[in-house]
């Protein structure tokens, strides 16, 4: 008798599960909305999500999760189902923070704060660094040297007027609007490097400084910060 009850319960569970499965397969998704932290999702992801319409609820969910997980533009996400036949997607999309620019082709790679290349652009107002080699492709990460340079230049941009910054063999060279330049290593404590730069450049503006008087003999100066004691030439 007990065995019969167990079998009946199991059959009931299987039958109910089968009915639920049939029900879910019969519901066709007729709307998929997508929002990110700024408002509507980007066109690329939105167009991909539109293709999940008219799929059943199970297939649509699987397809949406595949689209999201394969997109390098998405940092985080949530997915919810709304009656009667709607999926709501909330994304945290990566945002370009820096730019890596090919000096010859002038192609610009848009880079987020973690070093992920999000795409290419014909120009930008973001803090940028010039290179004379092929840019990484969208979805790839920039090198540690490039990311360090981009972060450092971003901080320099917020303090000084910069003409251009170039990744060169000897180091990251930053050219200022006044004609002076600074050479940085590709690793180190950014606060220390920036602090040293600020102190030296402030001395060049101090009318009572002997340092400025000595520099006036030269048109421009180069501040080499690759050494423990910066070299001025």
GROMACS .gro file of C-alpha atoms in nm:
model
  233
    1UNK     CA    1   0.000   0.000   0.000
    2UNK     CA    2   0.281   0.238   0.094
    3UNK     CA    3   0.464   0.159  -0.230
    4UNK     CA    4   0.149   0.232  -0.427
    5UNK     CA    5   0.116   0.574  -0.260
    6UNK     CA    6   0.478   0.654  -0.341
    7UNK     CA    7   0.427   0.555  -0.703
    8UNK     CA    8   0.110   0.766  -0.726
    9UNK     CA    9   0.291   1.067  -0.579
   10UNK     CA   10   0.579   1.027  -0.822
   11UNK     CA   11   0.342   0.995  -1.116
   12UNK     CA   12   0.155   1.306  -0.997
   13UNK     CA   13   0.479   1.502  -0.979
   14UNK     CA   14   0.581   1.385  -1.325
   15UNK     CA   15   0.236   1.466  -1.466
   16UNK     CA   16   0.231   1.816  -1.313
   17UNK     CA   17   0.584   1.879  -1.433
   18UNK     CA   18   0.484   1.769  -1.781
   19UNK     CA   19   0.187   2.006  -1.779
   20UNK     CA   20   0.407   2.294  -1.664
   21UNK     CA   21   0.656   2.213  -1.939
   22UNK     CA   22   0.378   2.213  -2.200
   23UNK     CA   23   0.243   2.540  -2.064
   24UNK     CA   24   0.583   2.709  -2.074
   25UNK     CA   25   0.641   2.588  -2.427
   26UNK     CA   26   0.306   2.724  -2.536
   27UNK     CA   27   0.379   3.079  -2.413
   28UNK     CA   28   0.542   3.285  -2.685
   29UNK     CA   29   0.745   3.591  -2.581
   30UNK     CA   30   0.605   3.900  -2.752
   31UNK     CA   31   0.817   4.169  -2.584
   32UNK     CA   32   1.176   4.201  -2.462
   33UNK     CA   33   1.281   4.529  -2.302
   34UNK     CA   34   1.638   4.619  -2.214
   35UNK     CA   35   1.771   4.897  -1.994
   36UNK     CA   36   2.119   4.979  -1.869
   37UNK     CA   37   2.252   5.216  -1.604
   38UNK     CA   38   2.208   5.511  -1.840
   39UNK     CA   39   1.867   5.433  -1.991
   40UNK     CA   40   1.806   5.224  -2.301
   41UNK     CA   41   2.056   4.953  -2.392
   42UNK     CA   42   2.294   5.000  -2.681
   43UNK     CA   43   2.173   4.927  -3.034
   44UNK     CA   44   2.398   4.623  -3.077
   45UNK     CA   45   2.259   4.432  -2.779
   46UNK     CA   46   1.902   4.555  -2.829
   47UNK     CA   47   1.892   4.425  -3.187
   48UNK     CA   48   2.022   4.086  -3.072
   49UNK     CA   49   1.759   4.063  -2.798
   50UNK     CA   50   1.483   4.149  -3.046
   51UNK     CA   51   1.553   3.818  -3.220
   52UNK     CA   52   1.428   3.627  -2.915
   53UNK     CA   53   1.071   3.747  -2.972
   54UNK     CA   54   0.821   3.478  -3.076
   55UNK     CA   55   1.029   3.207  -2.911
   56UNK     CA   56   0.871   3.011  -2.627
   57UNK     CA   57   0.948   3.120  -2.272
   58UNK     CA   58   1.219   2.855  -2.216
   59UNK     CA   59   1.397   2.900  -2.549
   60UNK     CA   60   1.380   3.279  -2.522
   61UNK     CA   61   1.536   3.278  -2.175
   62UNK     CA   62   1.817   3.049  -2.291
   63UNK     CA   63   1.883   3.266  -2.597
   64UNK     CA   64   1.882   3.590  -2.394
   65UNK     CA   65   2.129   3.450  -2.142
   66UNK     CA   66   2.356   3.336  -2.426
   67UNK     CA   67   2.350   3.682  -2.589
   68UNK     CA   68   2.431   3.853  -2.259
   69UNK     CA   69   2.705   3.613  -2.152
   70UNK     CA   70   2.880   3.636  -2.490
   71UNK     CA   71   2.879   4.016  -2.503
   72UNK     CA   72   3.201   4.180  -2.382
   73UNK     CA   73   3.003   4.503  -2.344
   74UNK     CA   74   2.810   4.363  -2.045
   75UNK     CA   75   2.964   4.378  -1.701
   76UNK     CA   76   2.662   4.257  -1.499
   77UNK     CA   77   2.295   4.179  -1.559
   78UNK     CA   78   1.958   4.063  -1.426
   79UNK     CA   79   1.669   3.898  -1.612
   80UNK     CA   80   1.305   3.880  -1.503
   81UNK     CA   81   0.982   3.750  -1.653
   82UNK     CA   82   0.665   3.959  -1.654
   83UNK     CA   83   0.316   3.832  -1.730
   84UNK     CA   84   0.179   3.763  -1.974
   85UNK     CA   85   0.471   3.720  -2.215
   86UNK     CA   86   0.751   3.966  -2.150
   87UNK     CA   87   1.117   3.951  -2.048
   88UNK     CA   88   1.285   4.249  -1.881
   89UNK     CA   89   1.664   4.275  -1.905
   90UNK     CA   90   1.869   4.508  -1.684
   91UNK     CA   91   2.235   4.550  -1.777
   92UNK     CA   92   2.541   4.718  -1.635
   93UNK     CA   93   2.727   4.801  -1.955
   94UNK     CA   94   3.094   4.886  -1.978
   95UNK     CA   95   3.167   5.253  -2.035
   96UNK     CA   96   3.466   5.390  -2.231
   97UNK     CA   97   3.699   5.585  -2.003
   98UNK     CA   98   4.018   5.615  -2.208
   99UNK     CA   99   4.126   5.601  -2.570
  100UNK     CA  100   4.421   5.432  -2.739
  101UNK     CA  101   4.495   5.594  -3.075
  102UNK     CA  102   4.703   5.469  -3.365
  103UNK     CA  103   4.932   5.758  -3.459
  104UNK     CA  104   4.940   5.665  -3.828
  105UNK     CA  105   4.586   5.553  -3.911
  106UNK     CA  106   4.423   5.778  -3.647
  107UNK     CA  107   4.192   5.489  -3.557
  108UNK     CA  108   4.084   5.511  -3.193
  109UNK     CA  109   4.019   5.216  -2.960
  110UNK     CA  110   3.773   5.297  -2.683
  111UNK     CA  111   3.885   5.141  -2.353
  112UNK     CA  112   3.705   5.102  -2.018
  113UNK     CA  113   3.864   5.144  -1.676
  114UNK     CA  114   3.952   4.773  -1.657
  115UNK     CA  115   4.137   4.778  -1.989
  116UNK     CA  116   3.869   4.616  -2.206
  117UNK     CA  117   3.853   4.743  -2.565
  118UNK     CA  118   3.486   4.824  -2.635
  119UNK     CA  119   3.511   4.929  -2.999
  120UNK     CA  120   3.664   5.171  -3.246
  121UNK     CA  121   3.591   5.537  -3.309
  122UNK     CA  122   3.700   5.803  -3.557
  123UNK     CA  123   3.784   6.046  -3.275
  124UNK     CA  124   3.729   6.115  -2.908
  125UNK     CA  125   3.752   6.378  -2.634
  126UNK     CA  126   3.855   6.119  -2.374
  127UNK     CA  127   4.210   6.114  -2.231
  128UNK     CA  128   4.411   5.936  -2.499
  129UNK     CA  129   4.753   5.784  -2.563
  130UNK     CA  130   4.914   5.748  -2.906
  131UNK     CA  131   5.082   5.426  -3.023
  132UNK     CA  132   5.264   5.342  -3.347
  133UNK     CA  133   5.151   4.978  -3.372
  134UNK     CA  134   4.829   4.785  -3.439
  135UNK     CA  135   4.548   4.845  -3.191
  136UNK     CA  136   4.392   4.556  -2.998
  137UNK     CA  137   4.056   4.439  -3.133
  138UNK     CA  138   3.720   4.490  -2.955
  139UNK     CA  139   3.674   4.238  -2.676
  140UNK     CA  140   4.046   4.212  -2.604
  141UNK     CA  141   4.225   4.372  -2.309
  142UNK     CA  142   4.503   4.626  -2.350
  143UNK     CA  143   4.843   4.536  -2.204
  144UNK     CA  144   4.942   4.626  -1.848
  145UNK     CA  145   5.180   4.887  -1.991
  146UNK     CA  146   4.901   5.045  -2.194
  147UNK     CA  147   4.651   5.043  -1.908
  148UNK     CA  148   4.903   5.199  -1.668
  149UNK     CA  149   4.976   5.469  -1.927
  150UNK     CA  150   4.606   5.539  -1.987
  151UNK     CA  151   4.529   5.571  -1.616
  152UNK     CA  152   4.830   5.793  -1.556
  153UNK     CA  153   4.751   6.021  -1.851
  154UNK     CA  154   4.389   6.048  -1.737
  155UNK     CA  155   4.506   6.193  -1.406
  156UNK     CA  156   4.754   6.425  -1.576
  157UNK     CA  157   4.475   6.552  -1.806
  158UNK     CA  158   4.273   6.655  -1.501
  159UNK     CA  159   4.559   6.875  -1.374
  160UNK     CA  160   4.757   7.004  -1.673
  161UNK     CA  161   4.694   7.108  -2.032
  162UNK     CA  162   4.829   6.822  -2.242
  163UNK     CA  163   4.911   6.838  -2.612
  164UNK     CA  164   4.966   6.465  -2.664
  165UNK     CA  165   5.091   6.148  -2.496
  166UNK     CA  166   5.287   5.875  -2.672
  167UNK     CA  167   5.392   5.523  -2.575
  168UNK     CA  168   5.755   5.508  -2.684
  169UNK     CA  169   6.038   5.263  -2.636
  170UNK     CA  170   6.203   5.460  -2.355
  171UNK     CA  171   5.879   5.534  -2.170
  172UNK     CA  172   5.547   5.716  -2.175
  173UNK     CA  173   5.616   6.067  -2.306
  174UNK     CA  174   5.364   6.340  -2.225
  175UNK     CA  175   5.392   6.668  -2.418
  176UNK     CA  176   5.240   6.973  -2.251
  177UNK     CA  177   5.091   7.274  -2.429
  178UNK     CA  178   5.375   7.497  -2.307
  179UNK     CA  179   5.630   7.287  -2.495
  180UNK     CA  180   5.770   7.100  -2.195
  181UNK     CA  181   5.751   6.723  -2.173
  182UNK     CA  182   5.771   6.449  -1.913
  183UNK     CA  183   5.887   6.090  -1.950
  184UNK     CA  184   5.730   5.827  -1.722
  185UNK     CA  185   5.807   5.460  -1.654
  186UNK     CA  186   5.546   5.195  -1.737
  187UNK     CA  187   5.503   5.094  -1.375
  188UNK     CA  188   5.528   5.246  -1.030
  189UNK     CA  189   5.331   5.448  -0.778
  190UNK     CA  190   5.113   5.693  -0.972
  191UNK     CA  191   5.071   5.922  -0.673
  192UNK     CA  192   5.448   5.954  -0.633
  193UNK     CA  193   5.501   6.015  -1.005
  194UNK     CA  194   5.228   6.279  -1.020
  195UNK     CA  195   5.349   6.442  -0.699
  196UNK     CA  196   5.701   6.472  -0.837
  197UNK     CA  197   5.571   6.616  -1.164
  198UNK     CA  198   5.356   6.875  -0.986
  199UNK     CA  199   5.644   6.989  -0.762
  200UNK     CA  200   5.881   7.031  -1.057
  201UNK     CA  201   5.634   7.209  -1.282
  202UNK     CA  202   5.528   7.441  -1.001
  203UNK     CA  203   5.892   7.541  -0.956
  204UNK     CA  204   5.909   7.640  -1.322
  205UNK     CA  205   5.627   7.889  -1.259
  206UNK     CA  206   5.770   8.039  -0.942
  207UNK     CA  207   5.917   8.379  -1.036
  208UNK     CA  208   6.141   8.379  -0.727
  209UNK     CA  209   6.273   8.031  -0.784
  210UNK     CA  210   6.639   7.984  -0.879
  211UNK     CA  211   6.519   7.673  -1.055
  212UNK     CA  212   6.310   7.879  -1.298
  213UNK     CA  213   6.595   8.125  -1.359
  214UNK     CA  214   6.823   7.841  -1.461
  215UNK     CA  215   6.558   7.695  -1.690
  216UNK     CA  216   6.498   8.022  -1.872
  217UNK     CA  217   6.819   7.965  -2.061
  218UNK     CA  218   6.643   7.679  -2.243
  219UNK     CA  219   6.323   7.707  -2.445
  220UNK     CA  220   6.172   7.379  -2.322
  221UNK     CA  221   6.258   7.116  -2.066
  222UNK     CA  222   6.222   6.739  -2.039
  223UNK     CA  223   6.142   6.593  -1.697
  224UNK     CA  224   6.255   6.231  -1.677
  225UNK     CA  225   6.064   6.058  -1.399
  226UNK     CA  226   6.192   5.707  -1.470
  227UNK     CA  227   6.452   5.745  -1.197
  228UNK     CA  228   6.419   5.772  -0.819
  229UNK     CA  229   6.558   6.124  -0.845
  230UNK     CA  230   6.395   6.292  -1.148
  231UNK     CA  231   6.634   6.420  -1.415
  232UNK     CA  232   6.578   6.761  -1.578
  233UNK     CA  233   6.729   6.831  -1.917
   0.00000   0.00000   0.00000
